[in-house]
């Protein structure tokens, strides 16, 4: 864990739980997985969590609870944004509810901080937050966490267990942002509707590494969710409001509206990084601008745009000495010189994360949701 980090959208990382499993293409070059199998492979928090393969270290699926770090945020008095379980997944299959209860207890005891939770297991997260017993278990766990003051513990226990209706401002916890990783349209279609059905103060997505185009206006609400969603679009374009397109039926006016509160986008970095087409990032930026959703462009990653071409592409690549490849809208990176493509094809240069930077069309996008207390 670190009080201070180079991650552009947070201030600190907190790893009470480490370890994970590969579940989708976005996991292939996971920096935490590579680190756990190399530089940190002998550390007590990482030892045995990966296995060696020809492609490098791969998660074994084992997870580990690190009690020595559990109360760390309680020692930080200055407000921070804290990325929770940056080297694991809080809602991984092997994580028992008791561990999650303790993590949420610390977050409840530290209202000065904003905690950013990110998962690829939205079903587990939704079921945990929607369970009526969860807040009572968190209240019990808060009593066992130090070094919180007795008055603070009592306040949290009271807020979480009261039944008089005044709890609405304290549950779900107002300082906890819940998000899902979505690297392409398939994962967006699968995970975002479940996120929107999850009780949360702030809901967000991390489209990093962005491996394909994502149209958020195609992300429909989950008809099997416990709570209906007014709009079928995750970003709620006005033209989609109130209409169930698959049946042509109007959603009742009393249905509460939910939408995403934040979108983070980034390309892949590190060894073996896959390039990101600039238009994939622009599409998400434009959707956020049109709907008033805060947008943060984290990075280009290892690859950044070199030049653009349309139709038949066969001219020589720029002579700069850097490594180049071609990428089409659909993500193909083979040489398209003999193909005629209707979608734009970009020449992408491997320049490294630092040189590539984080400007999208010359603009730095660093918007955040309003911090609610």
Coordinates of C-alpha atoms in Angstrom, one line a residue, residues 177-328:
X177 CA -17.5 5.1 -4.8
X178 CA -18.3 1.7 -6.5
X179 CA -17.0 1.0 -10.0
X180 CA -16.5 -1.7 -12.5
X181 CA -13.8 -2.3 -15.1
X182 CA -15.0 -2.4 -18.7
X183 CA -12.4 -3.0 -21.4
X184 CA -14.8 -3.4 -24.4
X185 CA -18.5 -3.4 -25.4
X186 CA -19.1 -7.0 -24.2
X187 CA -17.8 -6.3 -20.7
X188 CA -19.7 -3.0 -20.7
X189 CA -23.0 -4.7 -21.6
X190 CA -22.4 -7.3 -18.9
X191 CA -21.2 -5.3 -16.0
X192 CA -22.6 -1.8 -16.1
X193 CA -26.3 -2.8 -15.8
X194 CA -25.4 -4.7 -12.6
X195 CA -23.5 -1.7 -11.3
X196 CA -26.5 0.5 -11.9
X197 CA -28.6 -1.9 -9.8
X198 CA -26.1 -1.7 -6.9
X199 CA -26.8 0.7 -4.0
X200 CA -24.0 3.3 -4.1
X201 CA -23.4 6.9 -3.5
X202 CA -21.2 7.2 -6.7
X203 CA -21.1 4.7 -9.6
X204 CA -18.2 4.8 -12.0
X205 CA -16.4 2.8 -14.7
X206 CA -12.8 2.4 -15.5
X207 CA -12.4 1.7 -19.3
X208 CA -8.7 0.7 -18.9
X209 CA -7.1 -0.9 -20.7
X210 CA -9.6 0.2 -23.4
X211 CA -9.4 -2.7 -25.9
X212 CA -12.3 -1.8 -28.2
X213 CA -15.0 0.8 -28.8
X214 CA -17.7 1.2 -26.2
X215 CA -21.1 2.8 -26.9
X216 CA -22.6 3.5 -23.5
X217 CA -26.0 4.4 -25.1
X218 CA -26.3 0.7 -26.0
X219 CA -26.0 -0.5 -22.4
X220 CA -29.5 -1.5 -21.3
X221 CA -30.8 -1.8 -17.8
X222 CA -30.9 -5.2 -16.2
X223 CA -34.5 -6.4 -16.3
X224 CA -33.7 -8.9 -13.6
X225 CA -32.4 -6.2 -11.2
X226 CA -34.1 -5.6 -7.9
X227 CA -34.4 -1.9 -8.6
X228 CA -35.6 -0.7 -12.0
X229 CA -33.6 1.9 -13.9
X230 CA -35.6 4.7 -15.4
X231 CA -33.3 5.1 -18.5
X232 CA -32.1 2.3 -20.7
X233 CA -28.9 4.2 -21.4
X234 CA -26.2 4.2 -18.8
X235 CA -25.6 7.8 -19.7
X236 CA -29.2 8.7 -20.2
X237 CA -29.6 10.4 -23.6
X238 CA -32.9 12.3 -23.5
X239 CA -34.2 10.3 -26.5
X240 CA -34.0 7.1 -24.5
X241 CA -35.8 8.2 -21.3
X242 CA -38.8 6.2 -20.2
X243 CA -39.0 3.7 -23.1
X244 CA -38.2 0.0 -22.9
X245 CA -37.1 -0.5 -26.5
X246 CA -37.1 -4.3 -26.4
X247 CA -40.9 -4.3 -25.6
X248 CA -42.0 -0.8 -26.5
X249 CA -43.4 -0.2 -23.0
X250 CA -43.1 2.9 -21.0
X251 CA -41.3 2.7 -17.7
X252 CA -43.5 4.0 -14.8
X253 CA -42.8 7.6 -13.8
X254 CA -42.1 6.7 -10.2
X255 CA -39.1 4.5 -11.2
X256 CA -35.9 6.1 -9.7
X257 CA -33.4 7.2 -12.2
X258 CA -29.8 6.0 -12.1
X259 CA -26.8 6.7 -14.3
X260 CA -23.1 6.6 -14.2
X261 CA -21.4 9.4 -12.2
X262 CA -17.9 9.1 -13.6
X263 CA -16.0 7.6 -16.5
X264 CA -12.3 7.0 -16.5
X265 CA -10.5 6.0 -19.7
X266 CA -7.0 4.8 -20.4
X267 CA -4.7 2.9 -22.7
X268 CA -2.5 0.0 -21.7
X269 CA 1.0 0.4 -20.4
X270 CA 3.8 -2.0 -19.6
X271 CA 5.4 -5.0 -21.5
X272 CA 3.1 -6.4 -24.2
X273 CA 0.7 -3.4 -24.1
X274 CA -2.0 -3.4 -26.7
X275 CA -2.7 -0.1 -28.6
X276 CA -5.9 1.9 -28.2
X277 CA -7.6 3.6 -31.2
X278 CA -8.0 7.3 -30.5
X279 CA -11.6 7.3 -31.6
X280 CA -12.5 4.8 -28.8
X281 CA -11.4 7.4 -26.3
X282 CA -13.1 10.2 -28.2
X283 CA -16.4 8.4 -28.4
X284 CA -16.5 8.0 -24.6
X285 CA -15.4 11.6 -24.1
X286 CA -18.1 12.9 -26.4
X287 CA -20.8 10.8 -24.7
X288 CA -19.8 12.2 -21.3
X289 CA -19.8 15.8 -22.6
X290 CA -23.2 15.4 -24.1
X291 CA -24.7 14.0 -20.8
X292 CA -22.8 16.0 -18.2
X293 CA -20.9 13.0 -16.8
X294 CA -17.4 13.8 -15.4
X295 CA -14.7 12.3 -17.7
X296 CA -11.1 11.6 -16.9
X297 CA -8.5 10.5 -19.5
X298 CA -5.9 8.7 -17.6
X299 CA -3.2 8.0 -20.2
X300 CA -2.5 6.8 -23.7
X301 CA -0.2 4.1 -22.3
X302 CA 2.6 2.6 -24.3
X303 CA 1.1 3.6 -27.7
X304 CA -0.1 7.0 -29.0
X305 CA -1.4 8.2 -32.3
X306 CA 1.1 8.8 -35.1
X307 CA -1.0 9.6 -38.2
X308 CA -4.5 8.8 -39.6
X309 CA -5.5 7.3 -43.0
X310 CA -8.8 6.4 -44.6
X311 CA -9.7 4.0 -47.4
X312 CA -6.8 2.1 -48.9
X313 CA -3.8 2.4 -46.5
X314 CA -0.4 1.6 -48.0
X315 CA 1.8 4.6 -47.7
X316 CA 5.1 4.4 -45.9
X317 CA 5.1 4.8 -42.1
X318 CA 6.8 7.9 -40.7
X319 CA 10.5 7.6 -40.5
X320 CA 11.2 8.5 -36.9
X321 CA 13.0 5.3 -35.7
X322 CA 10.1 4.4 -33.4
X323 CA 8.1 1.2 -33.6
X324 CA 4.8 1.5 -35.4
X325 CA 1.7 -0.6 -36.0
X326 CA -1.7 -0.1 -37.5
X327 CA -5.0 -0.3 -35.7
X328 CA -8.5 -0.2 -37.1

